[in-house]
Short mmCIF file of C-alpha atoms in Angstrom, two decimals:
data_model
loop_
_atom_site.label_atom_id
_atom_site.label_comp_id
_atom_site.label_asym_id
_atom_site.label_seq_id
_atom_site.Cartn_x
_atom_site.Cartn_y
_atom_site.Cartn_z
CA MET N 1 0.00 0.00 0.00
CA LYS N 2 1.48 3.36 -1.03
CA THR N 3 1.80 6.21 1.41
CA ARG N 4 0.54 9.73 0.73
CA ALA N 5 4.11 11.07 0.23
CA GLN N 6 4.83 8.38 -2.35
CA THR N 7 1.58 9.11 -4.19
CA LEU N 8 2.38 12.83 -4.53
CA VAL N 9 5.71 12.23 -6.25
CA THR N 10 5.37 12.45 -10.03
CA ARG N 11 7.77 11.30 -12.69
CA PRO N 12 9.87 14.19 -14.13
CA GLN N 13 9.69 14.96 -17.84
CA LEU N 14 11.67 17.21 -20.17
CA SER N 15 10.28 18.41 -23.50
CA LEU N 16 11.15 21.02 -26.11
CA THR N 17 8.02 23.08 -26.83
CA ASP N 18 7.77 26.37 -28.75
CA GLY N 19 11.50 27.12 -28.44
CA ALA N 20 11.63 26.43 -24.70
CA PHE N 21 12.66 23.49 -22.55
CA VAL N 22 9.70 22.62 -20.33
CA LEU N 23 10.30 20.63 -17.17
CA LYS N 24 7.40 18.83 -15.49
CA GLY N 25 7.02 16.72 -12.38
CA ASP N 26 9.18 16.41 -9.28
CA LEU N 27 12.94 16.97 -9.68
CA LEU N 28 14.26 15.01 -6.70
CA ILE N 29 17.33 12.90 -6.07
CA GLY N 30 15.13 9.80 -6.07
CA THR N 31 13.44 10.58 -9.39
CA ILE N 32 16.01 12.51 -11.40
CA ASP N 33 17.37 9.31 -13.00
CA GLN N 34 13.95 8.85 -14.65
CA LEU N 35 14.22 12.16 -16.51
CA ASN N 36 14.27 11.72 -20.26
CA THR N 37 17.06 13.48 -22.18
CA THR N 38 16.18 15.86 -25.00
CA GLN N 39 18.70 17.26 -27.43
CA GLY N 40 18.26 20.63 -29.08
CA LEU N 41 18.59 24.33 -28.34
CA ALA N 42 16.25 26.83 -26.72
CA GLN N 43 16.35 30.29 -25.20
CA GLU N 44 14.19 29.46 -22.16
CA ILE N 45 14.00 26.84 -19.44
CA ASP N 46 10.45 26.73 -18.05
CA LEU N 47 10.11 25.53 -14.43
CA SER N 48 6.48 26.61 -13.93
CA ARG N 49 5.23 23.01 -14.00
CA VAL N 50 7.90 21.63 -11.64
CA GLY N 51 6.60 20.34 -8.32
CA GLN N 52 9.08 19.29 -5.67
CA PHE N 53 12.61 20.52 -6.21
CA ASP N 54 15.89 19.67 -4.43
CA THR N 55 19.63 20.05 -5.02
CA ALA N 56 19.73 17.17 -7.52
CA GLY N 57 17.01 18.90 -9.56
CA ALA N 58 18.85 22.22 -9.37
CA TRP N 59 22.03 20.51 -10.57
CA THR N 60 20.12 19.16 -13.59
CA VAL N 61 18.78 22.60 -14.46
CA VAL N 62 22.18 24.30 -14.09
CA LYS N 63 23.81 21.58 -16.19
CA LEU N 64 21.21 22.14 -18.94
CA GLU N 65 21.75 25.90 -18.70
CA ARG N 66 25.51 25.54 -19.13
CA ARG N 67 25.06 23.26 -22.14
CA LEU N 68 23.02 25.96 -23.82
CA GLN N 69 25.57 28.63 -22.88
CA LYS N 70 28.35 26.58 -24.49
CA ALA N 71 26.27 26.55 -27.66
CA GLY N 72 26.40 30.38 -27.69
CA LEU N 73 22.92 31.04 -26.29
CA SER N 74 21.81 33.06 -23.25
CA PRO N 75 19.02 30.92 -21.78
CA GLN N 76 16.53 32.41 -19.34
CA ILE N 77 14.96 30.44 -16.51
CA VAL N 78 11.26 31.29 -16.20
CA GLY N 79 8.47 30.12 -13.96
CA ALA N 80 10.72 29.37 -10.98
CA SER N 81 9.65 30.25 -7.45
CA PRO N 82 11.87 32.50 -5.26
CA LEU N 83 13.07 29.47 -3.30
CA GLN N 84 13.97 27.67 -6.51
CA HIS N 85 15.84 30.77 -7.75
CA ASP N 86 17.81 30.88 -4.48
CA LEU N 87 18.74 27.22 -4.75
CA LEU N 88 19.83 27.65 -8.37
CA ASP N 89 21.95 30.70 -7.51
CA THR N 90 23.63 28.84 -4.64
CA LEU N 91 24.42 25.90 -6.87
CA ARG N 92 25.83 28.14 -9.62
CA ARG N 93 28.24 29.74 -7.16
CA ASN N 94 29.49 26.42 -5.81
CA MET N 95 29.29 24.11 -8.80
CA PRO N 96 32.69 23.96 -10.54
CA THR N 97 32.92 24.89 -14.17
CA ASP N 98 34.61 22.78 -16.80
CA ASP N 99 37.55 25.18 -16.71
CA ASP N 100 37.96 24.58 -12.98
CA ILE N 101 38.22 20.81 -13.35
CA SER N 102 40.31 20.75 -16.51
CA VAL N 103 43.88 19.54 -16.10
CA THR N 104 46.44 22.14 -17.08
CA PRO N 105 49.42 20.56 -18.85
CA LEU N 106 52.71 20.95 -17.04
CA THR N 107 55.25 23.24 -18.64
CA VAL N 108 59.01 22.78 -18.57
CA ALA N 109 59.22 25.33 -15.77
CA ASP N 110 56.65 23.38 -13.74
CA ARG N 111 58.60 20.17 -14.16
CA LEU N 112 61.84 21.87 -13.18
CA GLU N 113 60.09 23.29 -10.12
CA GLN N 114 58.87 19.81 -9.13
CA LEU N 115 62.37 18.41 -9.62
CA GLY N 116 63.83 21.17 -7.49
CA ARG N 117 61.32 20.64 -4.69
CA LYS N 118 61.93 16.88 -4.65
CA THR N 119 65.70 17.43 -4.65
CA VAL N 120 65.51 19.84 -1.72
CA ALA N 121 63.21 17.46 0.16
CA ALA N 122 65.64 14.57 -0.45
CA LEU N 123 68.59 16.65 0.79
CA ARG N 124 66.67 17.59 3.92
CA GLU N 125 65.83 13.94 4.50
CA ILE N 126 69.49 12.95 4.13
CA LEU N 127 70.60 15.68 6.54
CA ALA N 128 67.96 14.58 9.05
CA ILE N 129 69.11 10.94 8.80
CA ILE N 130 72.75 12.02 9.26
CA GLY N 131 71.75 13.98 12.36
CA PHE N 132 69.85 10.96 13.67
CA LEU N 133 72.91 8.80 12.99
CA GLY N 134 75.04 11.10 15.13
CA GLN N 135 72.47 10.98 17.92
CA VAL N 136 72.33 7.17 17.86
CA VAL N 137 76.12 6.78 17.79
CA ALA N 138 76.48 9.19 20.70
CA THR N 139 73.83 7.26 22.64
CA ILE N 140 75.55 3.91 22.00
CA VAL N 141 78.94 5.30 23.08
CA SER N 142 77.41 6.71 26.28
CA LEU N 143 75.75 3.35 26.98
CA PHE N 144 79.02 1.45 26.81
CA ARG N 145 80.59 4.00 29.11
CA ARG N 146 77.85 3.07 31.59
CA PRO N 147 77.25 -0.67 31.02
CA ALA N 148 74.55 -0.76 33.69
CA ARG N 149 72.25 1.19 31.34
CA VAL N 150 72.67 -1.25 28.45
CA ARG N 151 69.46 -3.21 27.87
CA TRP N 152 70.97 -6.63 27.32
CA THR N 153 67.64 -8.44 27.30
CA ALA N 154 66.36 -6.27 24.45
CA ILE N 155 69.62 -6.71 22.53
CA VAL N 156 69.49 -10.52 22.83
CA HIS N 157 65.81 -10.49 21.79
CA HIS N 158 66.57 -8.48 18.67
CA MET N 159 69.66 -10.61 17.92
CA GLN N 160 67.38 -13.64 17.81
CA HIS N 161 64.84 -11.90 15.61
CA VAL N 162 67.40 -10.31 13.27
CA GLY N 163 69.97 -13.10 13.22
CA LEU N 164 68.79 -16.54 14.25
CA ASN N 165 65.36 -16.30 12.64
CA ALA N 166 66.90 -15.03 9.39
CA VAL N 167 69.38 -17.92 9.00
CA PRO N 168 67.08 -20.18 6.88
CA ILE N 169 66.18 -17.55 4.28
CA VAL N 170 69.74 -16.18 4.09
CA SER N 171 71.23 -19.68 3.71
CA LEU N 172 68.75 -20.66 1.01
CA MET N 173 69.30 -17.40 -0.89
CA ALA N 174 73.09 -17.74 -0.79
CA PHE N 175 72.95 -21.42 -1.77
CA LEU N 176 70.84 -20.62 -4.83
CA ILE N 177 73.11 -17.72 -5.78
CA GLY N 178 76.09 -20.08 -5.68
CA VAL N 179 74.20 -22.56 -7.85
CA VAL N 180 73.30 -19.88 -10.40
CA LEU N 181 76.87 -18.50 -10.53
CA ALA N 182 78.32 -21.96 -11.10
CA PHE N 183 75.77 -22.85 -13.76
CA GLN N 184 76.13 -19.58 -15.69
CA GLY N 185 79.90 -19.54 -15.27
CA ALA N 186 80.19 -23.09 -16.52
CA ALA N 187 78.21 -22.26 -19.66
CA GLN N 188 80.62 -19.44 -20.53
CA LEU N 189 83.95 -20.92 -19.39
CA ARG N 190 83.32 -24.24 -21.15
CA GLN N 191 83.66 -22.42 -24.49
CA PHE N 192 87.31 -21.64 -23.66
CA GLY N 193 88.18 -24.90 -21.89
CA ALA N 194 88.63 -23.01 -18.63
CA GLU N 195 86.04 -24.78 -16.51
CA VAL N 196 88.30 -24.90 -13.49
CA PHE N 197 88.25 -21.12 -13.21
CA VAL N 198 84.62 -21.34 -12.16
CA VAL N 199 85.97 -21.88 -8.63
CA ASP N 200 87.65 -18.46 -8.69
CA LEU N 201 84.52 -16.87 -10.12
CA ILE N 202 82.31 -18.27 -7.36
CA ALA N 203 84.78 -17.56 -4.56
CA ILE N 204 85.43 -13.92 -5.47
CA SER N 205 81.80 -13.12 -6.31
CA VAL N 206 80.34 -14.69 -3.18
CA LEU N 207 83.00 -13.78 -0.62
CA ARG N 208 83.70 -10.26 -1.82
CA GLU N 209 80.36 -8.94 -3.06
CA LEU N 210 77.23 -11.02 -3.40
CA GLY N 211 77.24 -12.83 -0.07
CA ILE N 212 77.16 -9.81 2.19
CA LEU N 213 75.31 -7.54 -0.27
CA LEU N 214 72.35 -9.85 -0.81
CA THR N 215 72.29 -10.68 2.90
CA ALA N 216 72.05 -6.96 3.69
CA ILE N 217 69.25 -6.55 1.14
CA ILE N 218 67.27 -9.43 2.69
CA VAL N 219 67.82 -8.04 6.19
CA ALA N 220 66.73 -4.58 5.01
CA GLY N 221 63.49 -5.98 3.62
CA ARG N 222 62.89 -8.28 6.57
CA SER N 223 64.21 -6.56 9.69
CA GLY N 224 64.42 -2.92 8.56
CA SER N 225 60.74 -2.90 7.69
CA ALA N 226 59.95 -4.64 11.00
CA PHE N 227 61.81 -1.89 12.89
CA THR N 228 59.81 0.80 11.10
CA ALA N 229 56.50 -0.99 11.67
CA ALA N 230 57.15 -1.70 15.36
CA ILE N 231 58.36 1.80 16.26
CA GLY N 232 55.73 3.39 14.01
CA SER N 233 52.96 1.45 15.76
CA MET N 234 54.24 2.66 19.12
CA LYS N 235 54.28 6.20 17.75
CA MET N 236 50.65 5.85 16.59
CA ARG N 237 49.58 4.60 20.02
CA GLU N 238 51.49 7.48 21.68
CA GLU N 239 53.69 5.04 23.60
CA ILE N 240 56.79 7.02 22.64
CA ASP N 241 55.24 10.20 24.03
CA ALA N 242 54.53 8.28 27.22
CA MET N 243 58.21 7.24 27.38
CA ARG N 244 59.32 10.85 27.13
CA THR N 245 56.83 11.79 29.84
CA LEU N 246 58.39 9.16 32.12
CA GLY N 247 61.86 10.52 31.41
CA LEU N 248 62.94 7.65 29.11
CA ASP N 249 64.90 8.34 25.94
CA PRO N 250 63.28 6.51 22.98
CA VAL N 251 66.63 6.37 21.18
CA GLU N 252 68.22 4.61 24.16
CA VAL N 253 65.27 2.29 24.79
CA LEU N 254 64.11 1.45 21.25
CA VAL N 255 66.75 2.38 18.70
CA ALA N 256 70.09 1.49 20.33
CA PRO N 257 69.24 -2.19 21.08
CA ARG N 258 68.07 -2.74 17.52
CA VAL N 259 71.11 -1.12 15.94
CA ILE N 260 73.54 -2.97 18.23
CA ALA N 261 71.82 -6.29 17.46
CA LEU N 262 72.10 -5.63 13.72
CA ILE N 263 75.78 -4.68 13.96
CA LEU N 264 76.52 -7.88 15.86
CA MET N 265 74.45 -10.26 13.73
CA LEU N 266 74.89 -9.07 10.14
CA PRO N 267 78.57 -10.20 9.97
CA VAL N 268 77.47 -13.61 11.31
CA LEU N 269 74.76 -13.84 8.67
CA GLY N 270 77.33 -12.78 6.07
CA VAL N 271 79.64 -15.65 7.06
CA ILE N 272 76.73 -18.11 6.88
CA ALA N 273 75.77 -16.75 3.45
CA ASN N 274 79.38 -17.11 2.24
CA PHE N 275 79.56 -20.77 3.26
CA SER N 276 76.13 -21.53 1.80
CA GLY N 277 77.05 -19.84 -1.48
CA LEU N 278 80.30 -21.79 -1.72
CA ILE N 279 78.50 -25.07 -0.99
CA GLY N 280 75.91 -24.32 -3.70
CA GLY N 281 78.63 -23.39 -6.17
CA ALA N 282 80.68 -26.50 -5.36
CA LEU N 283 77.65 -28.75 -5.78
CA MET N 284 76.73 -27.31 -9.16
CA SER N 285 80.37 -27.36 -10.32
CA TRP N 286 80.50 -31.06 -9.45
CA ILE N 287 77.25 -31.80 -11.28
CA GLU N 288 77.78 -29.57 -14.32
CA LEU N 289 81.57 -29.58 -14.81
CA GLY N 290 82.76 -32.64 -12.92
CA VAL N 291 84.88 -30.52 -10.55
CA SER N 292 85.07 -32.73 -7.47
CA PRO N 293 84.67 -31.22 -3.99
CA GLY N 294 88.35 -31.96 -3.28
CA VAL N 295 89.52 -30.07 -6.37
CA PHE N 296 87.11 -27.24 -5.57
CA GLN N 297 88.44 -26.97 -2.00
CA SER N 298 92.12 -27.08 -2.98
CA ARG N 299 91.73 -24.43 -5.67
CA LEU N 300 89.63 -22.28 -3.36
CA VAL N 301 92.32 -22.36 -0.66
CA SER N 302 95.25 -21.85 -3.03
CA ASN N 303 93.85 -19.14 -5.32
CA THR N 304 91.52 -17.12 -3.06
CA GLY N 305 93.19 -14.60 -0.80
CA VAL N 306 91.97 -14.00 2.70
CA TRP N 307 91.24 -10.37 1.84
CA HIS N 308 88.32 -11.43 -0.38
CA PHE N 309 86.71 -12.80 2.75
CA GLY N 310 87.84 -9.81 4.84
CA VAL N 311 86.40 -7.23 2.45
CA GLY N 312 82.93 -8.69 2.87
CA LEU N 313 83.17 -8.70 6.64
CA ILE N 314 84.43 -5.11 6.72
CA LYS N 315 81.31 -3.98 4.87
CA ALA N 316 78.89 -5.82 7.16
CA PRO N 317 78.85 -3.44 10.19
CA PHE N 318 78.40 -0.41 7.94
CA PHE N 319 75.51 -2.04 6.10
CA ALA N 320 73.96 -2.97 9.46
CA LEU N 321 74.28 0.61 10.69
CA ILE N 322 72.58 1.93 7.54
CA ILE N 323 69.68 -0.52 7.80
CA GLY N 324 69.15 0.08 11.52
CA ILE N 325 69.35 3.86 11.32
CA VAL N 326 66.99 4.17 8.34
CA GLY N 327 64.46 1.67 9.74
CA CYS N 328 64.29 3.32 13.16
CA TYR N 329 64.32 6.87 11.79
CA GLU N 330 61.38 6.24 9.47
CA GLY N 331 59.50 4.58 12.32
CA LEU N 332 59.88 7.70 14.46
CA GLN N 333 58.45 9.83 11.60
CA VAL N 334 55.13 7.95 11.53
CA LYS N 335 52.06 10.11 12.13
CA GLY N 336 48.82 9.07 13.78
CA ASN N 337 47.32 7.03 10.93
CA ALA N 338 47.83 3.66 9.29
CA GLU N 339 48.43 5.20 5.85
CA SER N 340 51.53 6.98 7.18
CA LEU N 341 52.79 3.72 8.70
CA GLY N 342 52.49 1.80 5.43
CA HIS N 343 54.00 4.61 3.38
CA LEU N 344 57.03 5.06 5.62
CA THR N 345 57.59 1.31 5.90
CA SER N 346 57.85 1.15 2.10
CA ILE N 347 60.19 4.16 2.09
CA SER N 348 62.32 2.50 4.77
CA VAL N 349 62.88 -0.65 2.69
CA VAL N 350 63.57 1.20 -0.56
CA LEU N 351 65.88 3.77 1.03
CA SER N 352 67.79 1.13 2.99
CA ILE N 353 68.42 -1.00 -0.09
CA PHE N 354 69.43 2.06 -2.13
CA LEU N 355 71.89 3.26 0.52
CA VAL N 356 73.33 -0.24 1.00
CA ILE N 357 74.00 -0.61 -2.73
CA THR N 358 75.47 2.90 -2.85
CA ALA N 359 77.74 2.12 0.10
CA ASP N 360 78.81 -1.14 -1.58
CA ALA N 361 79.77 0.78 -4.72
CA LEU N 362 81.80 3.27 -2.66
CA PHE N 363 83.56 0.42 -0.85
CA SER N 364 84.39 -1.20 -4.20
CA ILE N 365 85.98 2.01 -5.43
CA PHE N 366 87.84 2.46 -2.14
CA PHE N 367 89.27 -1.07 -2.12
CA ALA N 368 90.16 -0.81 -5.82
CA ILE N 369 92.18 2.33 -5.09
CA LEU N 370 93.94 0.55 -2.24
CA GLY N 371 94.56 -2.45 -4.48
CA VAL N 372 92.90 -4.85 -2.09
#
């Protein structure tokens, strides 16, 4: 059974009669989708037969008026009540024009301005991270001057999370890298009858570069993002503000244990990755080239200097410091919403990997100059 309000609502109609658009019925948000469309041009829009009228109806009238204006006409709205005129005037003032919503193409100057702003923002970010690095290093030095303030329980906890729990994925990654190096090296060296040199290729690549570099990248994606997420969640819940209220330094309580754990564990993970990579390379060399494990071991010991192994270990603490500083810094920049947390976690991973690869390139140049 229909109610009285439903009975009074009539279907809207639009017709072109005697050079004027005539609107009939109720122009409401619930009925406007039933309005028939009529093409053509007219100098008047007649609202004298319109019943109920709301913002959706006013939007339809203004849209029709603007279509006629684009065609070069000056349409007049007739038959509207004072309240309808007021609603139409309000909508005209607030409804954006096509010019307002059009996308202006960027000029060369606009693109240069965007590049300049992004460059300045990146430089400020780098300076802020360098300042945070100094603060963390100063805090760690002060802690070891007063060993009673060192949070050994937190350090051991993070060593387990960063180091022990990462051993399976790091070992598997390094093993597969060794397999790939041996397989690809064998395919190339077999053409020159120099299959035995695959041992040198694997040893130098894994011990000097790939072992520690790929380990650092995995740790950056695994532990660096976890640092950002954990500290960022505490920032969202205002736990860090509560720490400061209680007189606790968040850098000493949250950042220093994580950074110390990374510095201690990344060299260990690097050693594990080196051995796994060598085992994978030896296995594939035996299968693909017939280089027995004994021959592989003897050539590895005789032709691979200890400095190839040392170079990788020298890089490890610096990579760990980069990952820890960036992960904790981005976590402390999180605002009070989940979108900020996700965005800064992504930035933390990308920035850590970028800085680790950049540092590896600088180390390569440095050791090449020294002839190591």
